Amino acid sequence: MTTLELRDVVKEYRLRSGFRHSVLRAVDDVSFTLEPGRTTALVGQSGSGKSTVAKLLLRLERPTSGRILLDGRDLPRRGAAGHAYRGIVQMVFQDPFASLNPYHTVAHHLARPVTLHHPELGRTAVLDRIHELLARVRLDPVEEFAARRPHELSGGQRQRVAIARALAPGPGILIADEPVSMLDVSIRLGVLNLLAELQRQEHLGVLYITHDLATARHFSDEILVMYRGSVVERGPADDVILDPQHEYTKLLRAAAPDPERRLRELAGP
Amino acid sequence: MSTATQDPALAAAAARSQPRRRRRTLPPMTPKLAVGLAITIVIAGFGAVGPLLVGSPSEVRNIGMTPPSAEFWLGTTQTGQDVFAQLAHATRGSLLIGLVVGILTLLLSSFFGVVGAFAGGWTDEAFSLFTNVMLVIPGLPLVIVISSYVTEKSVWMVAVVLAITSWAGSARVLRGFTLSVRNRDYVLASRVSGESSWRILTVEILPNLVPLLASQVVFAVIFAILGEAGLSFLGLGATGSFTWGTMLYYAQNGLALRLGAWWWFVPPGLMLAVFGAALALINFAIDSIINPKLRDGTREQRKRWRMTKEQLRESEEEVV
Ligand SMILES: Nc1ncnc2c1ncn2[C@@H]1O[C@H](COP(=O)(O)OP(=O)(O)OP(=O)(O)O)[C@@H](O)[C@H]1O
Ligand SMILES: [Mg+2]
């Protein structure tokens, strides 16, 4: 059982241009909690700081101020606890064409996180785990997919590999940064359904970052709306979508096609 | 892996994946590459084995300036030395210099280029400053200055001097590429998995740099062999050892050209040109992996698609 909490987190980037520099507040005083078994959606326009929040949670960036708490304690940065954190909080990247190393096989991509976080497993146990992971993201026949390289897979298959890799260490929190925006419309729903199913099975806390209000409503329990770095609206998914309070959310709602119709469209004919 | 032998599907998959791996790391065998490799291997073999089979290259005889004959395949020099024996030793000397410079360039440029760019921050700033300083130091004058200070120069010494003045360009190229690879998502993903920096560098980034490294090294070898020839021709090369450059220097001093003794200066000159061309051919092949644009859409390729003349002309206009 893992909870991950962001408390009053601020992230500033210093932009240098010549001798002067300006400060860009990418994340401005954001607080929320990811809990096991719940999906939180983070929506907002491009550049509103969604990916920066993901990077902060993944410890790829340090917050300028504020705290990030794992089960109520400050994030471990170094040592064994710091390493274990890598196994607890995992990420599915946006672009499946960029997130897999063209040089390595699918098996390599899955074997590394498994052996890193379960060094006690022997070779055959790791192999079994790889096959199990591939089966769970429905890449059958597993042996054949394990031997392939990224360029021999379709976009959807790659994203399934990326999901399997994120699940490999057995995480408690999964961050998905626009996991389907680079995929063809016809396979988006399949990948999202797979994510939702895995989340239920593993009782994961999920942060689902997206532009798509319809899928945000359908797949998440809570929605946070970000606007220029700060969270301007939050609440249960249906409330935020059906009864938006903040100007920006209303705008977003008006710009999006009818959520119900959109979901039917995604489901296909 | 016991499962591999039991499961026919897995065995088949493994068998299929094997040639795939090879195809990706090695450049495709094109005529250019085949010719380049063949020439390089022949010349390298001559340099390795030749000196063992011929007599002493410095032995003086009283039959000077004889044209090629059955006894002396490439004739003799002014002082009756066997040109063929000299050529064998010179090939070994020149290749040795190329090899040493190639290895040193590989080490220096990947250390200052790749490690710096990967580490980032102050390390990167310092490394790239140092690289840039080395880059703007004019190579040839420095080599001449160093060479004229040190009177007893071994082949090794010359090689080290050449390497020091030539690695910086490669380091810059590698730094640029490493910077772009470092920020790719798959590197972030392996960091998120908890890989150590060292493993990310060697297992995730380096394999993608191999073609570029190879082409930089090949280029450095060409530069070194030609550079050494130039130095030796100016009389600043290694003392007391044979290279293609020193042969040309002695031929020049012995008035070989004026006396029409082509067998003295043509062989080393030809070796230089042919070896340089062979390495350049290999580099073309490596380039086509680094930059697939060079490979696809060439006129040759389009011809293979059986385009008509009109279509060819049209597509040419499109490209331009
Ligand atoms: N490393 C960085 N240095 C400077 N500024 C940055 C850096 N990373 C992000 N930013 C800035 O921070 C802001 C938020 O970026 P972020 O990537 O979080 O947006 P986003 O909400 O994910 O957008 P999108 O929906 O397009 O992915 C942007 O204005 C961006 O320019
Ligand atoms: Mg983003």
Coordinates of C-alpha atoms and ligand atoms in Angstrom, one line a residue:
Chain A
M1 CA 0.0 0.0 0.0
T2 CA 1.6 3.1 -1.2
T3 CA 0.5 6.7 -1.1
L4 CA 2.4 9.5 -2.7
E5 CA 1.7 13.0 -1.7
L6 CA 2.7 16.4 -3.2
R7 CA 2.5 19.2 -0.6
D8 CA 2.8 22.8 -1.7
V9 CA 5.2 22.0 -4.4
V10 CA 6.8 24.7 -6.5
K11 CA 9.1 24.2 -9.4
E12 CA 10.9 27.1 -11.0
Y13 CA 13.1 27.0 -14.1
R14 CA 15.7 29.7 -14.6
L15 CA 15.8 30.7 -18.2
R16 CA 19.0 32.3 -19.3
S17 CA 19.2 34.7 -22.2
G18 CA 22.6 36.3 -22.4
F19 CA 23.4 37.9 -19.1
R20 CA 19.8 38.3 -17.9
H21 CA 17.8 35.5 -16.6
S22 CA 14.1 35.2 -15.9
V23 CA 12.3 32.7 -13.7
L24 CA 9.6 30.5 -15.1
R25 CA 7.2 29.0 -12.6
A26 CA 6.3 25.7 -14.2
V27 CA 4.5 24.3 -11.1
D28 CA 3.0 26.7 -8.7
D29 CA 2.0 25.5 -5.2
V30 CA 0.4 22.2 -6.2
S31 CA -0.8 19.7 -3.6
F32 CA -2.5 16.3 -4.2
T33 CA -2.3 12.7 -3.1
L34 CA -2.1 9.5 -5.1
E35 CA -3.7 6.6 -3.3
P36 CA -3.7 2.9 -4.0
G37 CA -6.6 1.8 -6.2
R38 CA -7.5 5.3 -7.3
T39 CA -6.9 7.0 -10.6
T40 CA -6.3 10.8 -10.6
A41 CA -6.4 12.6 -13.9
L42 CA -4.4 15.7 -14.5
V43 CA -5.7 17.7 -17.4
G44 CA -4.7 21.1 -18.7
Q45 CA -3.5 22.9 -21.8
S46 CA -0.1 22.4 -23.3
G47 CA 2.6 24.0 -21.2
S48 CA 0.6 24.1 -18.0
G49 CA 3.1 22.0 -16.1
K50 CA 1.6 18.5 -16.2
S51 CA 4.8 16.7 -17.3
T52 CA 6.8 18.7 -14.8
V53 CA 4.6 17.3 -12.1
A54 CA 5.4 13.9 -13.4
K55 CA 9.1 14.6 -13.4
L56 CA 9.0 15.8 -9.9
L57 CA 7.2 12.7 -8.7
L58 CA 9.7 10.5 -10.6
R59 CA 12.6 12.4 -9.0
L60 CA 13.9 13.4 -12.4
E61 CA 13.6 17.0 -11.1
R62 CA 13.9 18.5 -7.7
P63 CA 11.2 20.8 -6.4
T64 CA 12.2 24.4 -5.8
S65 CA 10.2 24.3 -2.6
G66 CA 7.5 22.1 -1.0
R67 CA 7.6 18.5 -0.1
I68 CA 7.0 15.2 -1.7
L69 CA 6.0 12.4 0.7
L70 CA 6.0 8.7 0.2
D71 CA 3.8 7.1 2.9
G72 CA 4.0 10.3 4.9
R73 CA 7.8 10.5 4.8
D74 CA 10.1 12.7 2.7
L75 CA 11.4 11.2 -0.4
P76 CA 14.6 9.1 0.0
R77 CA 17.2 10.5 -2.4
R78 CA 20.1 8.3 -2.0
G79 CA 21.1 4.8 -0.9
A80 CA 19.0 1.7 -0.7
A81 CA 15.8 3.6 0.0
G82 CA 16.5 5.9 -3.0
H83 CA 16.9 2.8 -5.2
A84 CA 13.8 1.1 -3.8
Y85 CA 11.8 4.3 -4.7
R86 CA 12.6 3.6 -8.4
G87 CA 10.7 0.3 -8.0
I88 CA 7.7 1.9 -6.2
V89 CA 6.9 4.8 -8.6
Q90 CA 6.9 3.9 -12.3
M91 CA 6.1 5.7 -15.5
V92 CA 4.6 5.1 -18.9
F93 CA 6.0 7.7 -21.3
Q94 CA 4.0 9.5 -24.0
D95 CA 5.9 8.5 -27.1
P96 CA 6.4 4.7 -27.5
F97 CA 8.7 5.4 -30.4
A98 CA 11.1 7.3 -28.2
S99 CA 10.8 5.4 -24.9
L100 CA 12.3 2.1 -26.1
N101 CA 15.9 1.8 -27.0
P102 CA 16.2 0.8 -30.7
Y103 CA 19.3 -1.2 -29.9
H104 CA 17.8 -3.6 -27.4
T105 CA 15.3 -6.4 -27.5
V106 CA 11.9 -6.3 -25.7
A107 CA 13.3 -9.0 -23.3
H108 CA 16.2 -6.6 -22.3
H109 CA 13.8 -3.8 -21.6
L110 CA 11.8 -6.0 -19.2
A111 CA 14.7 -7.9 -17.7
R112 CA 16.5 -4.9 -16.5
P113 CA 13.9 -3.5 -14.1
V114 CA 13.1 -7.0 -12.9
T115 CA 16.7 -7.9 -12.0
L116 CA 17.4 -4.4 -10.6
H117 CA 14.6 -4.6 -8.1
H118 CA 14.6 -8.4 -7.5
P119 CA 18.3 -9.3 -7.6
E120 CA 17.4 -12.6 -5.8
L121 CA 15.8 -14.0 -9.0
G122 CA 17.8 -16.4 -11.2
R123 CA 17.9 -16.3 -14.9
T124 CA 15.0 -18.7 -15.5
A125 CA 12.9 -16.9 -12.9
V126 CA 13.5 -13.6 -14.7
L127 CA 12.6 -15.1 -18.0
D128 CA 9.4 -16.5 -16.5
R129 CA 8.6 -13.0 -15.1
I130 CA 9.2 -11.5 -18.6
H131 CA 6.8 -13.9 -20.2
E132 CA 4.2 -13.3 -17.5
L133 CA 4.5 -9.6 -18.0
L134 CA 4.1 -9.9 -21.8
A135 CA 1.1 -12.1 -21.3
R136 CA -0.5 -9.6 -19.0
V137 CA -0.2 -6.8 -21.6
R138 CA -1.5 -9.4 -24.1
L139 CA 1.5 -9.7 -26.4
D140 CA 1.1 -13.2 -27.5
P141 CA 3.1 -15.4 -28.4
V142 CA 5.3 -14.1 -25.6
E143 CA 8.5 -15.8 -26.6
E144 CA 8.4 -14.3 -30.1
F145 CA 7.7 -10.8 -28.7
A146 CA 10.4 -11.1 -26.2
A147 CA 13.0 -11.6 -28.9
R148 CA 11.8 -8.7 -31.1
R149 CA 13.3 -5.2 -31.2
P150 CA 11.2 -2.0 -30.9
H151 CA 11.3 -1.3 -34.7
E152 CA 9.6 -4.6 -35.3
L153 CA 6.6 -3.6 -33.3
S154 CA 3.6 -1.4 -34.0
G155 CA 2.9 1.7 -31.9
G156 CA 0.3 0.0 -29.8
Q157 CA 2.5 -3.0 -29.2
R158 CA 5.4 -0.7 -28.2
Q159 CA 3.2 1.1 -25.7
R160 CA 2.2 -2.3 -24.3
V161 CA 5.8 -3.1 -23.8
A162 CA 6.3 0.2 -22.1
I163 CA 3.5 -0.6 -19.8
A164 CA 4.9 -4.0 -19.1
R165 CA 8.3 -2.4 -18.3
A166 CA 6.6 0.0 -15.8
L167 CA 4.9 -3.0 -14.1
A168 CA 8.1 -5.0 -14.1
P169 CA 9.5 -4.0 -10.6
G170 CA 6.0 -4.3 -9.1
P171 CA 5.3 -0.7 -8.4
G172 CA 2.6 0.9 -6.2
I173 CA 2.2 4.1 -8.1
L174 CA 2.0 4.4 -11.9
I175 CA 2.3 7.7 -13.7
A176 CA 1.1 7.7 -17.3
D177 CA 1.9 10.9 -19.2
E178 CA -0.4 11.1 -22.1
P179 CA 0.0 7.3 -22.7
V180 CA -2.2 7.2 -25.8
S181 CA -1.8 10.5 -27.5
M182 CA 0.8 9.2 -29.9
L183 CA -1.3 6.2 -30.8
D184 CA -3.8 5.7 -33.5
V185 CA -7.3 6.5 -32.4
S186 CA -8.6 3.0 -33.1
I187 CA -6.3 1.4 -30.5
R188 CA -6.4 4.1 -27.8
L189 CA -9.3 2.7 -25.9
G190 CA -7.7 -0.8 -25.9
V191 CA -4.6 0.5 -24.3
L192 CA -6.6 2.6 -21.8
N193 CA -8.8 -0.4 -20.9
L194 CA -5.7 -2.5 -20.4
L195 CA -4.2 0.2 -18.0
A196 CA -7.5 0.3 -16.1
E197 CA -7.6 -3.5 -15.8
L198 CA -4.0 -3.7 -14.6
Q199 CA -4.7 -0.9 -12.1
R200 CA -7.6 -2.9 -10.6
Q201 CA -5.6 -6.1 -10.4
E202 CA -2.5 -4.5 -8.8
H203 CA -4.4 -2.0 -6.8
L204 CA -2.2 0.8 -8.2
G205 CA -2.4 4.4 -7.6
V206 CA -2.4 6.0 -11.0
L207 CA -1.8 9.5 -12.2
Y208 CA -3.3 9.8 -15.7
I209 CA -2.1 12.9 -17.5
T210 CA -4.1 13.8 -20.5
H211 CA -5.7 16.5 -22.7
D212 CA -8.8 14.4 -23.3
L213 CA -11.6 15.2 -20.9
A214 CA -13.7 12.3 -22.1
T215 CA -11.2 9.6 -21.2
A216 CA -10.3 11.5 -18.0
R217 CA -13.9 11.3 -16.9
H218 CA -14.3 7.7 -17.9
F219 CA -11.1 6.3 -16.4
S220 CA -10.5 8.3 -13.3
D221 CA -12.0 8.9 -9.9
E222 CA -10.7 12.4 -9.4
I223 CA -9.8 15.2 -11.9
L224 CA -7.3 18.0 -11.3
V225 CA -7.3 20.8 -13.8
M226 CA -4.0 22.7 -14.2
Y227 CA -3.7 26.1 -15.7
R228 CA -0.4 27.9 -15.9
G229 CA 1.2 25.8 -13.2
S230 CA -1.4 25.8 -10.6
V231 CA -4.4 23.5 -10.0
V232 CA -7.5 25.7 -10.6
E233 CA -10.1 23.0 -10.1
R234 CA -10.4 19.6 -8.5
G235 CA -13.0 17.2 -7.6
P236 CA -14.8 13.9 -8.4
A237 CA -14.6 13.2 -12.1
D238 CA -18.2 13.7 -12.9
D239 CA -18.6 16.9 -11.0
V240 CA -15.7 18.5 -12.7
I241 CA -16.8 17.6 -16.1
L242 CA -20.6 18.1 -15.7
D243 CA -20.4 21.2 -13.5
P244 CA -17.2 23.1 -14.2
Q245 CA -16.6 26.1 -11.9
H246 CA -13.4 27.7 -13.2
E247 CA -13.4 29.7 -16.4
Y248 CA -10.7 27.6 -17.9
T249 CA -12.4 24.3 -17.3
K250 CA -15.6 25.6 -18.9
L251 CA -13.6 26.7 -21.9
L252 CA -11.9 23.3 -22.1
R253 CA -15.3 21.6 -21.7
A254 CA -16.8 23.7 -24.5
A255 CA -13.9 23.0 -26.8
A256 CA -14.1 19.2 -26.2
P257 CA -16.6 17.2 -28.2
D258 CA -19.5 15.7 -26.2
P259 CA -17.7 13.2 -23.8
E260 CA -20.3 10.5 -24.2
R261 CA -20.2 10.7 -28.0
R262 CA -16.4 10.8 -28.0
L263 CA -16.2 7.6 -26.0
R264 CA -18.5 5.9 -28.4
E265 CA -16.3 7.2 -31.2
L266 CA -13.3 5.8 -29.5
A267 CA -14.9 2.4 -29.0
G268 CA -15.3 2.3 -32.7
P269 CA -18.1 1.0 -34.9
Chain B
M1 CA 18.2 -21.9 -21.1
S2 CA 16.7 -25.3 -21.2
T3 CA 13.4 -24.0 -22.6
A4 CA 15.0 -22.9 -25.8
T5 CA 15.7 -26.4 -26.9
Q6 CA 12.3 -27.8 -25.8
D7 CA 10.0 -25.2 -27.2
P8 CA 10.2 -25.2 -31.0
A9 CA 8.6 -21.7 -31.3
L10 CA 11.2 -20.2 -29.0
A11 CA 14.0 -21.9 -30.8
A12 CA 12.7 -20.6 -34.1
A13 CA 12.4 -17.1 -32.6
A14 CA 15.9 -17.3 -31.3
A15 CA 17.2 -18.5 -34.6
R16 CA 15.4 -15.6 -36.3
S17 CA 16.7 -13.0 -33.9
Q18 CA 20.3 -14.0 -34.4
P19 CA 20.9 -12.7 -38.0
R20 CA 18.7 -9.7 -37.1
R21 CA 21.2 -8.6 -34.5
R22 CA 24.1 -8.9 -36.8
R23 CA 22.4 -7.0 -39.6
R24 CA 21.8 -4.1 -37.3
T25 CA 25.3 -3.6 -35.9
L26 CA 27.2 -4.2 -39.1
P27 CA 26.8 -2.0 -42.1
P28 CA 25.1 -3.7 -45.1
M29 CA 27.7 -5.2 -47.4
T30 CA 27.8 -2.9 -50.4
P31 CA 30.3 -3.0 -53.2
K32 CA 32.0 0.1 -51.8
L33 CA 32.4 -1.5 -48.4
A34 CA 33.6 -4.8 -49.9
V35 CA 36.3 -3.0 -52.0
G36 CA 37.3 -0.9 -49.0
L37 CA 37.6 -3.8 -46.7
A38 CA 39.4 -6.0 -49.2
I39 CA 42.1 -3.3 -49.9
T40 CA 42.5 -2.6 -46.2
I41 CA 43.0 -6.2 -45.3
V42 CA 45.5 -6.8 -48.1
I43 CA 47.6 -3.7 -47.2
A44 CA 47.4 -4.5 -43.4
G45 CA 48.4 -8.1 -44.2
F46 CA 51.4 -6.9 -46.2
G47 CA 52.4 -4.6 -43.4
A48 CA 52.1 -7.4 -40.8
V49 CA 53.8 -10.2 -42.7
G50 CA 55.9 -8.4 -45.3
P51 CA 58.8 -7.3 -43.1
L52 CA 59.3 -10.9 -42.0
L53 CA 59.8 -12.1 -45.5
V54 CA 62.1 -9.5 -47.0
G55 CA 65.7 -8.7 -46.3
S56 CA 67.1 -5.7 -44.4
P57 CA 65.7 -2.5 -45.8
S58 CA 68.8 -0.5 -44.9
E59 CA 71.4 -2.8 -46.4
V60 CA 73.6 -0.8 -48.8
R61 CA 74.8 -2.4 -52.0
N62 CA 76.9 -1.1 -54.8
I63 CA 74.1 -1.4 -57.4
G64 CA 72.3 1.9 -57.1
M65 CA 69.2 3.0 -59.0
T66 CA 68.4 -0.2 -60.7
P67 CA 64.9 -0.6 -62.1
P68 CA 62.7 -3.5 -61.0
S69 CA 64.2 -6.9 -61.7
A70 CA 63.7 -10.5 -60.6
E71 CA 66.0 -10.0 -57.6
F72 CA 64.7 -6.6 -56.5
W73 CA 61.0 -6.5 -57.3
L74 CA 60.8 -2.8 -57.0
G75 CA 64.4 -2.0 -57.9
T76 CA 66.9 -0.3 -55.7
T77 CA 67.5 3.2 -54.3
Q78 CA 70.4 5.4 -55.0
T79 CA 72.5 3.6 -52.4
G80 CA 71.3 0.1 -53.5
Q81 CA 68.8 -0.5 -50.9
D82 CA 65.9 -2.9 -51.7
V83 CA 62.8 -0.7 -52.4
F84 CA 60.4 -3.6 -51.9
A85 CA 61.9 -4.4 -48.5
Q86 CA 61.6 -0.7 -47.6
L87 CA 58.0 -0.6 -48.7
A88 CA 57.2 -3.6 -46.5
H89 CA 58.7 -1.9 -43.4
A90 CA 57.2 1.5 -44.3
T91 CA 53.7 -0.1 -44.6
R92 CA 54.1 -1.5 -41.1
G93 CA 55.4 1.9 -39.8
S94 CA 52.6 3.9 -41.3
L95 CA 49.9 1.4 -40.2
L96 CA 51.3 1.4 -36.7
I97 CA 51.0 5.2 -36.6
G98 CA 47.4 5.0 -37.9
L99 CA 46.5 2.3 -35.3
V100 CA 48.0 4.2 -32.4
V101 CA 46.4 7.5 -33.4
G102 CA 43.1 5.7 -34.0
I103 CA 43.1 4.1 -30.5
L104 CA 44.2 7.3 -28.8
T105 CA 41.6 9.4 -30.6
L106 CA 38.9 6.8 -29.7
L107 CA 39.9 7.0 -26.0
L108 CA 40.4 10.8 -25.8
S109 CA 37.4 11.8 -27.8
S110 CA 35.0 9.4 -26.1
F111 CA 36.3 10.5 -22.7
F112 CA 36.0 14.2 -23.3
G113 CA 33.0 14.1 -25.7
V114 CA 30.8 11.3 -24.4
V115 CA 31.5 11.3 -20.7
G116 CA 31.4 15.1 -20.5
A117 CA 28.1 15.4 -22.3
F118 CA 26.6 12.6 -20.2
A119 CA 27.7 13.9 -16.9
G120 CA 26.5 17.4 -17.7
G121 CA 26.9 20.4 -15.4
W122 CA 30.4 21.6 -14.6
T123 CA 32.1 18.5 -15.9
D124 CA 30.6 19.2 -19.3
E125 CA 31.5 22.9 -19.2
A126 CA 35.1 22.1 -18.3
F127 CA 35.5 19.2 -20.8
S128 CA 34.0 21.2 -23.6
L129 CA 36.1 24.2 -22.9
F130 CA 39.2 22.0 -22.9
T131 CA 38.0 20.4 -26.2
N132 CA 37.4 23.8 -27.8
V133 CA 40.9 25.0 -26.7
M134 CA 42.4 21.9 -28.2
L135 CA 40.4 22.4 -31.4
V136 CA 41.6 26.0 -32.0
I137 CA 45.2 25.1 -31.4
P138 CA 46.5 25.0 -34.9
G139 CA 47.6 21.3 -35.3
L140 CA 50.2 21.4 -38.0
P141 CA 52.3 24.3 -36.6
L142 CA 52.2 22.7 -33.2
V143 CA 53.3 19.4 -34.6
I144 CA 56.2 21.1 -36.4
V145 CA 57.2 23.0 -33.3
I146 CA 57.2 19.8 -31.1
S147 CA 58.9 17.8 -33.8
S148 CA 61.7 20.3 -34.2
Y149 CA 62.3 20.5 -30.4
V150 CA 62.6 16.7 -30.0
T151 CA 65.4 15.5 -32.1
E152 CA 65.2 11.7 -31.4
K153 CA 61.7 10.8 -32.4
S154 CA 60.3 7.3 -32.4
V155 CA 57.3 6.3 -34.4
W156 CA 55.3 6.3 -31.1
M157 CA 56.3 9.8 -30.3
V158 CA 55.0 11.0 -33.7
A159 CA 51.8 9.1 -33.2
V160 CA 51.1 10.6 -29.8
V161 CA 51.8 14.1 -31.1
L162 CA 49.4 13.5 -34.0
A163 CA 46.7 12.1 -31.7
I164 CA 46.9 15.0 -29.3
T165 CA 46.4 17.5 -32.1
S166 CA 43.5 15.6 -33.8
W167 CA 41.1 14.2 -31.2
A168 CA 39.2 17.4 -30.4
G169 CA 37.1 17.5 -33.6
S170 CA 35.8 14.0 -33.0
A171 CA 35.1 14.9 -29.3
R172 CA 32.9 17.7 -30.4
V173 CA 30.9 15.6 -32.8
L174 CA 30.5 12.9 -30.2
R175 CA 29.4 15.4 -27.6
G176 CA 26.7 16.8 -29.8
F177 CA 25.3 13.4 -30.5
T178 CA 25.5 12.3 -26.9
L179 CA 23.7 15.4 -25.8
S180 CA 20.8 14.5 -28.1
V181 CA 20.8 10.8 -27.0
R182 CA 21.0 11.7 -23.3
N183 CA 17.6 13.4 -23.3
R184 CA 15.8 10.7 -25.2
D185 CA 12.9 9.1 -23.4
Y186 CA 14.5 5.6 -23.3
V187 CA 17.4 7.0 -21.3
L188 CA 15.0 8.7 -18.9
A189 CA 13.0 5.4 -18.7
S190 CA 16.1 3.5 -17.7
R191 CA 16.9 6.1 -15.1
V192 CA 13.3 5.7 -13.8
S193 CA 13.9 1.9 -13.6
G194 CA 16.8 2.6 -11.3
E195 CA 19.8 1.9 -13.6
S196 CA 23.1 3.3 -12.5
S197 CA 24.6 6.1 -14.5
W198 CA 27.5 3.9 -15.5
R199 CA 25.2 1.3 -16.9
I200 CA 23.0 3.8 -18.7
L201 CA 26.1 5.2 -20.4
T202 CA 27.6 1.9 -21.4
V203 CA 24.5 -0.2 -22.1
E204 CA 21.9 2.2 -23.2
I205 CA 23.8 5.1 -24.9
L206 CA 27.1 3.7 -26.1
P207 CA 25.7 1.1 -28.5
N208 CA 23.9 3.8 -30.3
L209 CA 27.1 5.7 -30.6
V210 CA 29.1 2.8 -32.1
P211 CA 28.7 3.8 -35.8
L212 CA 29.6 7.4 -35.1
L213 CA 32.6 6.3 -33.1
A214 CA 33.7 4.0 -35.8
S215 CA 33.5 6.6 -38.5
Q216 CA 35.4 9.1 -36.3
V217 CA 38.2 6.6 -35.7
V218 CA 38.5 5.7 -39.4
F219 CA 38.7 9.4 -40.2
A220 CA 41.4 9.8 -37.5
V221 CA 43.4 7.0 -39.0
I222 CA 43.3 8.6 -42.5
F223 CA 44.3 11.9 -41.0
A224 CA 47.2 10.4 -39.0
I225 CA 48.7 8.4 -41.9
L226 CA 48.5 11.4 -44.3
G227 CA 49.7 13.8 -41.5
E228 CA 52.7 11.6 -40.8
A229 CA 53.5 11.4 -44.5
G230 CA 53.4 15.2 -44.7
L231 CA 55.6 15.6 -41.6
S232 CA 58.1 13.0 -42.8
F233 CA 58.2 14.6 -46.2
L234 CA 59.1 17.9 -44.5
G235 CA 61.9 16.0 -42.7
L236 CA 60.1 16.3 -39.3
G237 CA 59.0 12.7 -39.0
A238 CA 60.2 9.7 -37.0
T239 CA 64.0 9.2 -37.1
G240 CA 65.5 5.9 -38.0
S241 CA 62.3 4.1 -39.0
F242 CA 60.5 3.6 -42.2
T243 CA 57.1 5.0 -43.1
W244 CA 55.5 5.9 -46.5
G245 CA 56.4 9.5 -45.7
T246 CA 60.1 8.9 -44.9
M247 CA 60.4 6.8 -48.1
L248 CA 59.0 9.7 -50.1
Y249 CA 61.4 12.1 -48.2
Y250 CA 64.4 10.0 -49.1
A251 CA 63.3 9.6 -52.7
Q252 CA 62.9 13.3 -52.9
N253 CA 66.4 13.8 -51.4
G254 CA 67.9 11.2 -53.8
L255 CA 66.5 13.1 -56.8
A256 CA 64.4 10.1 -57.7
L257 CA 62.0 12.3 -59.7
R258 CA 64.7 14.1 -61.7
L259 CA 66.5 10.8 -62.4
G260 CA 63.2 9.1 -63.5
A261 CA 63.4 6.4 -60.8
W262 CA 59.7 6.0 -60.6
W263 CA 60.0 2.6 -58.8
W264 CA 61.3 4.5 -55.8
F265 CA 58.5 7.1 -55.3
V266 CA 55.5 5.7 -57.0
P267 CA 55.0 2.6 -54.7
P268 CA 54.8 4.6 -51.4
G269 CA 52.7 7.3 -53.0
L270 CA 50.3 4.8 -54.4
M271 CA 50.1 2.9 -51.1
L272 CA 49.1 6.1 -49.4
A273 CA 46.5 7.0 -51.9
V274 CA 45.0 3.6 -52.1
F275 CA 44.9 3.0 -48.4
G276 CA 43.3 6.5 -47.8
A277 CA 40.7 5.7 -50.5
A278 CA 39.9 2.3 -49.0
L279 CA 39.3 3.8 -45.5
A280 CA 37.2 6.5 -47.1
L281 CA 35.1 3.8 -48.8
I282 CA 34.6 2.1 -45.4
N283 CA 33.6 5.4 -43.9
F284 CA 30.9 5.9 -46.6
A285 CA 29.4 2.6 -45.6
I286 CA 29.4 3.6 -41.9
D287 CA 27.9 7.0 -42.8
S288 CA 25.0 5.3 -44.4
I289 CA 24.1 3.7 -41.0
I290 CA 24.4 6.9 -39.1
N291 CA 22.5 8.9 -41.6
P292 CA 19.9 6.7 -43.4
K293 CA 19.0 9.7 -45.6
L294 CA 22.3 9.2 -47.4
R295 CA 21.3 5.6 -48.1
D296 CA 17.7 6.0 -49.2
G297 CA 16.5 7.9 -52.2
T298 CA 19.8 8.1 -54.0
R299 CA 19.5 8.0 -57.8
E300 CA 20.9 4.5 -57.7
Q301 CA 18.2 3.3 -55.4
R302 CA 15.5 4.8 -57.4
K303 CA 16.8 3.1 -60.5
R304 CA 16.4 -0.1 -58.7
W305 CA 12.8 0.7 -58.2
R306 CA 12.5 0.6 -62.0
M307 CA 11.4 4.1 -62.3
T308 CA 11.1 5.5 -65.8
K309 CA 13.4 8.3 -67.0
E310 CA 10.6 10.8 -66.5
Q311 CA 9.9 9.7 -63.0
L312 CA 13.5 9.8 -62.2
R313 CA 13.8 13.4 -63.5
E314 CA 10.8 14.4 -61.5
S315 CA 11.9 12.9 -58.3
E316 CA 15.3 14.6 -58.8
E317 CA 13.6 17.9 -59.1
E318 CA 11.6 17.2 -55.9
V319 CA 14.8 16.6 -54.0
V320 CA 16.6 19.7 -55.2
Ligands
LIG1 N1 13.9 21.8 -18.4 C1 13.2 22.9 -18.6 N2 13.8 24.2 -18.5 C2 13.0 25.3 -18.7 N3 11.7 25.3 -18.8 C3 11.1 24.1 -18.8 C4 11.8 22.9 -18.7 N4 10.9 21.9 -18.8 C5 9.7 22.5 -18.9 N5 9.8 23.8 -19.0 C6 8.7 24.8 -19.1 O1 7.7 24.5 -18.1 C7 6.4 24.7 -18.6 C8 5.6 23.4 -18.3 O2 6.0 22.4 -19.2 P1 5.4 20.9 -19.1 O3 6.2 20.1 -20.0 O4 5.2 20.5 -17.7 O5 4.0 21.2 -19.9 P2 2.8 20.1 -20.1 O6 1.7 20.5 -19.3 O7 3.3 18.7 -19.9 O8 2.5 20.4 -21.7 P3 2.1 19.3 -22.8 O9 0.7 19.0 -22.6 O10 2.4 20.0 -24.1 O11 3.0 18.1 -22.6 C9 6.5 25.0 -20.1 O12 6.3 26.4 -20.2 C10 7.9 24.6 -20.4 O13 8.4 25.5 -21.4
MG2 MG 3.7 17.0 -21.3

